Steps between C-alpha positions, in 0.01 A plus 500: 500500500417793274177482299617766255459387139834514317508747213573383149833637389455707186762526237634856475388691193833685473859425581773763499261742326413257217180295455534140612554273203194300390402313186247771416764771541732305269222463243419873509866598468540261207187642336639852535830390346324321214285806428807721496759281324308207345491133611827402333691753712384349830796354692501360852798708615348821360169418667677438832675837465167671432351343813808589704579139593763245409433241227525236773210663687297501179554127453347437841165587340531393135690227322573662166412771249203303371339510844566875522325553167208289619473715815503816288229361276291403801529848652395662171206263456377565854509872417279458190174701502185319603257473205190706577303427187127557456331316210210750516741784416766295329649763266594754768577222746751348259653840424559558871661160551729551201618827655575321828693227321700760310597666830602159639723422202659844529575444869667169414669584174718189495208256478475511122875454458490211749214336310698531176820357647601137503499508881121535512430146373684350797299695759187372677163563337255774604462562872153447652426873505565549129317179409198628694517831313523324163200288592298810596579673170406191298175468697422864416568444130278192496221686680490781244429236235831377357557135426782321688719538192406867466559567871849349484583695185373827653701442817816430301448807283449717807823383666699534177362850446579624852837329543612608153388858555683536831815345355514696174330832584497559874862391530607800290362727771562283806858399414631765258852485353763699692487871433149495352207681661180298443284803578609639162367196312161406373425146382792506257845486668789712370678214322192429287464866409869513407463191282199650324706810422816325384369193316318467169164437664260769376185346647659455840627858482153629410324307777753611760472862387123521458348257749560735791594418857320218677577424862539130589193520726291618206651238270436223753138609540441484124670159484271362771203652315598291196505188719152584630373566144639163387319327785175681414523381139579147617194495728277638225622240248 
């Protein structure tokens, strides 16, 4: 009788040149599709085509579109940056974390649209990773001297600032309209400049003409500085 220990059979990572289908792979593909086309455009057949499988194969892993969206949300939340916040150097620490969150939102551009859609309310609540990150940020805000009410308000303002900035400013550069070169823009996109020229809006026209170019990175930095200044005034008061 052989004493050789039987080897555990491992599932192949690829079949016919394609990655083996997994729930994580489905979630990542859905997240890519949402970032590119928006959550309302996500369809099971289109997702199956993107993964190179049949819809029947897809349904072996998920039951419906809602579960696919939940997988995408889970993948994005697990990819969120770890808060590395130092109360002893809270201003620069917060600035750095805001930059990391901005990069995360830009990588997953469909998150804001998903949060604004009616589909979001039916999805599960925050995953453990994101809940842990939220808890760490709130602990940081409490430790620098904010009240519980002030910490919650500061956290909400920070998320609104970053999510709104990536959706309304970064998107102009990250997902430009067809035929438009974003390297030729500054903060103001071409359609706004055209409107300022054509419409009876003298103050808008003056600001657009005289304010000068401001790259989104520079604008985001000044916006975060205003958040930090607001927190400094709150702590002093």
